[in-house]
Tab-separated table of C-alpha atoms in Angstrom:
chain	number	residue	atom	x	y	z
I	1	GLN	CA	12.395	-12.654	6.993
I	2	LYS	CA	9.352	-10.427	7.127
I	3	GLU	CA	8.307	-9.361	10.604
I	4	VAL	CA	4.899	-10.980	10.300
I	5	GLU	CA	4.245	-13.631	7.683
I	6	GLN	CA	1.026	-15.191	6.533
I	7	ASN	CA	0.142	-17.417	3.631
I	8	SER	CA	-1.839	-15.238	1.262
I	9	GLY	CA	-4.135	-18.081	0.233
I	10	PRO	CA	-6.810	-18.373	-0.827
I	11	LEU	CA	-7.571	-21.042	1.708
I	12	SER	CA	-10.650	-22.873	0.535
I	13	VAL	CA	-12.657	-25.003	2.981
I	14	PRO	CA	-16.108	-26.577	2.764
I	15	GLU	CA	-18.904	-25.296	4.941
I	16	GLY	CA	-18.816	-26.946	8.363
I	17	ALA	CA	-15.095	-27.730	8.252
I	18	ILE	CA	-12.333	-26.302	10.445
I	19	ALA	CA	-10.319	-23.491	8.889
I	20	SER	CA	-6.766	-23.136	10.170
I	21	LEU	CA	-4.946	-19.858	9.615
I	22	ASN	CA	-1.311	-19.471	10.542
I	23	CYS	CA	0.994	-16.568	11.271
I	24	THR	CA	4.695	-16.486	12.113
I	25	TYR	CA	6.557	-13.518	13.565
I	26	SER	CA	10.191	-12.583	13.892
I	27	ASP	CA	10.420	-10.720	17.215
I	28	ARG	CA	10.900	-13.124	20.122
I	29	GLY	CA	9.983	-10.350	22.525
I	30	SER	CA	6.461	-9.943	21.202
I	31	GLN	CA	3.912	-10.272	23.951
I	32	SER	CA	0.518	-9.633	22.405
I	33	PHE	CA	-1.064	-10.879	19.230
I	34	PHE	CA	-4.173	-9.884	17.392
I	35	TRP	CA	-6.356	-11.417	14.713
I	36	TYR	CA	-8.483	-9.123	12.582
I	37	ARG	CA	-11.064	-10.043	9.953
I	38	GLN	CA	-11.495	-7.827	6.920
I	39	TYR	CA	-14.331	-8.222	4.462
I	40	SER	CA	-13.737	-6.966	0.976
I	41	GLY	CA	-14.025	-3.191	0.879
I	42	LYS	CA	-14.455	-2.919	4.629
I	43	SER	CA	-12.149	-2.001	7.505
I	44	PRO	CA	-10.547	-4.590	9.769
I	45	GLU	CA	-12.482	-5.765	12.806
I	46	LEU	CA	-10.945	-7.445	15.818
I	47	ILE	CA	-11.658	-11.149	16.166
I	48	MET	CA	-9.312	-12.293	18.897
I	49	PHE	CA	-6.333	-11.205	20.932
I	50	ILE	CA	-4.041	-13.476	22.872
I	51	TYR	CA	-1.214	-12.760	25.285
I	52	SER	CA	-0.352	-16.121	26.836
I	53	ASN	CA	0.960	-19.366	25.445
I	54	GLY	CA	-1.704	-21.931	24.756
I	55	ASP	CA	-5.245	-21.695	23.469
I	56	LYS	CA	-7.881	-19.045	23.832
I	57	GLU	CA	-11.417	-19.858	22.758
I	58	ASP	CA	-14.242	-17.508	21.879
I	59	GLY	CA	-17.272	-19.132	20.309
I	60	ARG	CA	-16.245	-20.799	17.066
I	61	PHE	CA	-12.831	-19.129	17.142
I	62	THR	CA	-9.711	-20.444	18.870
I	63	ALA	CA	-6.403	-18.610	18.917
I	64	GLN	CA	-3.303	-20.678	19.578
I	65	LEU	CA	0.002	-19.147	20.593
I	66	ASN	CA	3.386	-20.817	20.693
I	67	LYS	CA	6.033	-18.278	21.660
I	68	ALA	CA	8.886	-20.757	21.507
I	69	SER	CA	8.119	-21.473	17.869
I	70	GLN	CA	7.021	-17.902	17.184
I	71	TYR	CA	3.697	-18.682	15.629
I	72	VAL	CA	0.125	-17.844	16.340
I	73	SER	CA	-2.813	-19.495	14.656
I	74	LEU	CA	-6.534	-18.992	14.359
I	75	LEU	CA	-8.928	-21.911	14.093
I	76	ILE	CA	-12.475	-21.402	12.902
I	77	ARG	CA	-14.770	-24.321	13.701
I	78	ASP	CA	-17.941	-25.064	11.746
I	79	SER	CA	-16.882	-22.628	9.033
I	80	GLN	CA	-19.688	-20.670	7.401
I	81	PRO	CA	-19.784	-18.859	4.046
I	82	SER	CA	-20.058	-15.638	6.072
I	83	ASP	CA	-16.562	-16.343	7.417
I	84	SER	CA	-15.179	-15.762	3.926
I	85	ALA	CA	-12.861	-12.793	4.349
I	86	THR	CA	-9.209	-11.881	4.709
I	87	TYR	CA	-7.747	-12.584	8.128
I	88	LEU	CA	-4.943	-10.331	9.318
I	89	CYS	CA	-2.452	-11.223	12.010
I	90	ALA	CA	-0.927	-8.275	13.903
I	91	VAL	CA	2.027	-8.148	16.264
I	92	PRO	CA	3.505	-5.146	18.108
I	93	PHE	CA	6.790	-4.034	16.640
I	94	GLU	CA	10.000	-5.004	18.446
I	95	GLY	CA	9.003	-4.049	21.931
I	96	GLY	CA	7.722	-0.717	20.692
I	97	TYR	CA	4.098	-1.323	21.223
I	98	ASN	CA	3.045	1.830	19.473
I	99	LYS	CA	3.270	0.153	16.136
I	100	LEU	CA	1.313	-2.892	15.117
I	101	ILE	CA	2.885	-4.791	12.278
I	102	PHE	CA	0.260	-6.478	10.161
I	103	GLY	CA	0.734	-9.512	8.016
I	104	ALA	CA	-0.489	-9.296	4.459
I	105	GLY	CA	-3.468	-11.460	5.381
I	106	THR	CA	-4.825	-14.842	4.410
I	107	ARG	CA	-7.896	-14.927	2.228
I	108	LEU	CA	-10.390	-17.549	3.392
I	109	ALA	CA	-13.124	-18.869	1.125
I	110	VAL	CA	-15.800	-21.092	2.658
I	111	HIS	CA	-17.858	-22.815	0.004
I	112	PRO	CA	-21.306	-24.346	0.550
K	1	GLY	CA	-21.323	3.541	21.834
K	2	ALA	CA	-20.218	5.124	18.587
K	3	GLY	CA	-17.208	3.677	16.849
K	4	VAL	CA	-14.345	5.365	15.073
K	5	SER	CA	-15.594	7.626	12.314
K	6	GLN	CA	-13.687	8.994	9.353
K	7	SER	CA	-14.456	11.584	6.733
K	8	PRO	CA	-14.731	11.824	3.856
K	9	SER	CA	-15.461	8.225	2.956
K	10	ASN	CA	-14.183	8.825	-0.559
K	11	LYS	CA	-11.917	11.517	-1.938
K	12	VAL	CA	-10.899	11.985	-5.533
K	13	THR	CA	-8.274	14.621	-6.173
K	14	GLU	CA	-5.910	15.740	-8.861
K	15	LYS	CA	-2.205	15.185	-8.667
K	16	GLY	CA	-0.506	18.050	-6.891
K	17	LYS	CA	-3.478	19.065	-4.760
K	18	ASP	CA	-3.499	18.925	-0.953
K	19	VAL	CA	-5.990	16.755	0.924
K	20	GLU	CA	-7.111	16.517	4.532
K	21	LEU	CA	-8.493	13.368	6.062
K	22	ARG	CA	-10.305	13.406	9.372
K	23	CYS	CA	-10.638	10.852	12.136
K	24	ASP	CA	-12.919	10.913	15.176
K	25	PRO	CA	-11.810	8.236	17.638
K	26	ILE	CA	-14.005	6.425	20.097
K	27	SER	CA	-14.795	8.759	22.990
K	28	GLY	CA	-12.303	8.355	25.814
K	29	HIS	CA	-9.694	6.568	23.729
K	30	THR	CA	-6.276	8.061	24.397
K	31	ALA	CA	-4.342	6.464	21.558
K	32	LEU	CA	-4.952	7.078	17.870
K	33	TYR	CA	-3.284	5.474	14.862
K	34	TRP	CA	-3.200	6.082	11.133
K	35	TYR	CA	-2.584	3.317	8.593
K	36	ARG	CA	-2.917	3.034	4.881
K	37	GLN	CA	-3.807	0.053	2.786
K	38	SER	CA	-3.078	-0.130	-0.896
K	39	LEU	CA	-5.169	-2.391	-3.101
K	40	GLY	CA	-4.580	-6.026	-2.189
K	41	GLN	CA	-1.927	-5.163	0.355
K	42	GLY	CA	-1.620	-5.330	4.117
K	43	LEU	CA	-1.836	-2.367	6.443
K	44	GLU	CA	1.059	0.073	6.541
K	45	PHE	CA	1.575	1.973	9.796
K	46	LEU	CA	1.856	5.748	9.364
K	47	ILE	CA	1.729	7.494	12.740
K	48	TYR	CA	0.597	7.076	16.308
K	49	PHE	CA	-0.705	9.652	18.788
K	50	GLN	CA	-0.856	9.364	22.544
K	51	GLY	CA	-3.016	12.260	23.607
K	52	ASN	CA	-2.012	15.160	21.367
K	53	SER	CA	1.586	14.165	20.899
K	54	ALA	CA	3.011	11.849	18.289
K	55	PRO	CA	5.886	9.865	19.771
K	56	ASP	CA	6.240	7.817	16.600
K	57	LYS	CA	6.160	9.423	13.164
K	58	SER	CA	8.441	6.854	11.622
K	59	GLY	CA	5.834	5.493	9.267
K	60	LEU	CA	5.127	8.704	7.412
K	61	PRO	CA	6.374	7.966	3.879
K	62	SER	CA	7.579	11.465	3.071
K	63	ASP	CA	7.556	15.044	4.314
K	64	ARG	CA	4.423	15.615	2.245
K	65	PHE	CA	2.550	13.745	4.961
K	66	SER	CA	1.732	15.329	8.296
K	67	ALA	CA	-0.806	14.739	11.020
K	68	GLU	CA	-2.069	16.490	14.085
K	69	ARG	CA	-4.424	15.743	16.904
K	70	THR	CA	-6.179	18.385	18.943
K	71	GLY	CA	-7.904	18.171	22.285
K	72	GLY	CA	-6.894	14.556	22.624
K	73	SER	CA	-9.644	13.661	20.198
K	74	VAL	CA	-9.999	14.482	16.507
K	75	SER	CA	-7.031	13.912	14.228
K	76	THR	CA	-6.306	15.220	10.756
K	77	LEU	CA	-3.938	13.589	8.277
K	78	THR	CA	-2.757	16.022	5.603
K	79	ILE	CA	-1.116	15.016	2.351
K	80	GLN	CA	0.430	17.873	0.393
K	81	ARG	CA	1.079	17.834	-3.336
K	82	THR	CA	-0.576	14.464	-3.747
K	83	GLN	CA	0.935	11.889	-6.060
K	84	GLN	CA	-0.713	8.936	-7.756
K	85	GLU	CA	1.130	6.524	-5.477
K	86	ASP	CA	-0.714	8.093	-2.547
K	87	SER	CA	-3.906	6.434	-3.757
K	88	ALA	CA	-4.991	4.001	-1.047
K	89	VAL	CA	-7.487	3.508	1.741
K	90	TYR	CA	-6.442	5.487	4.795
K	91	LEU	CA	-7.547	3.851	8.016
K	92	CYS	CA	-7.706	5.335	11.469
K	93	ALA	CA	-7.831	3.292	14.660
K	94	SER	CA	-8.049	4.116	18.341
K	95	SER	CA	-7.431	2.281	21.582
K	96	LEU	CA	-8.522	2.975	25.121
K	97	GLY	CA	-5.087	2.775	26.641
K	98	PRO	CA	-1.545	3.293	25.475
K	99	PRO	CA	0.188	0.611	23.484
K	100	GLY	CA	1.542	-2.170	25.635
K	101	ASP	CA	-1.245	-1.838	28.191
K	102	TRP	CA	-2.570	-5.349	27.970
K	103	GLY	CA	-6.286	-5.440	27.679
K	104	THR	CA	-6.711	-1.766	26.777
K	105	ASP	CA	-4.441	-1.477	23.771
K	106	THR	CA	-6.757	-3.259	21.374
K	107	GLN	CA	-7.168	-1.110	18.290
K	108	TYR	CA	-10.583	-0.486	16.770
K	109	PHE	CA	-10.713	0.686	13.186
K	110	GLY	CA	-12.823	3.241	11.403
K	111	PRO	CA	-14.376	2.636	7.969
K	112	GLY	CA	-11.517	4.337	6.161
K	113	THR	CA	-11.167	7.045	3.535
K	114	ARG	CA	-10.583	5.870	-0.003
K	115	LEU	CA	-8.242	8.358	-1.658
K	116	THR	CA	-7.857	8.376	-5.420
K	117	VAL	CA	-5.284	10.665	-6.993
K	118	LEU	CA	-5.829	11.172	-10.707
């Protein structure tokens, strides 16, 4: 099993819908989780980070963490065409926080 | 304030040549990271600096790769005798605090250097 797994997509949703992006990780000891957005040809930019079980909301974005099931998800409400990008999940490596392990990313396409 | 900057933005070189890539982290950030991203792939960790020291060099793919950081600020990634498989976007990131410091270990990325080895 890869350390961080994401469905590569593309995930296609209509404008205004909720986009749900999922990420599973292998290290039960992982404590912090990051979601980055990367537009084509650009560098990743931080969207959300979450440390505790449950939901964390920031504007149209909600991160959900379930440590028991080892998954973290990102919900985007009222999806806009400008949300079309690749979303990367990142998890610190096996208690060694100096290394973030990135998933391969899920490509999201929001169509008008 | 200013973000992470990298130079050059693009570098085209011939196989066998050496290249140097530069990263200027956000002012005051103690931790600095190098990653590379091949076309259509995820990010691959290369090396991490805390201050001027590199406690983790495990990601460097071969001994042709080396990196240094001086004055707790600027870092240079050097690739010797470049090969075509080195072609990728090299990304630098920095964080305010050391990894594991919740709330200050968030990594902020620079725009990257696109390296093409002919």
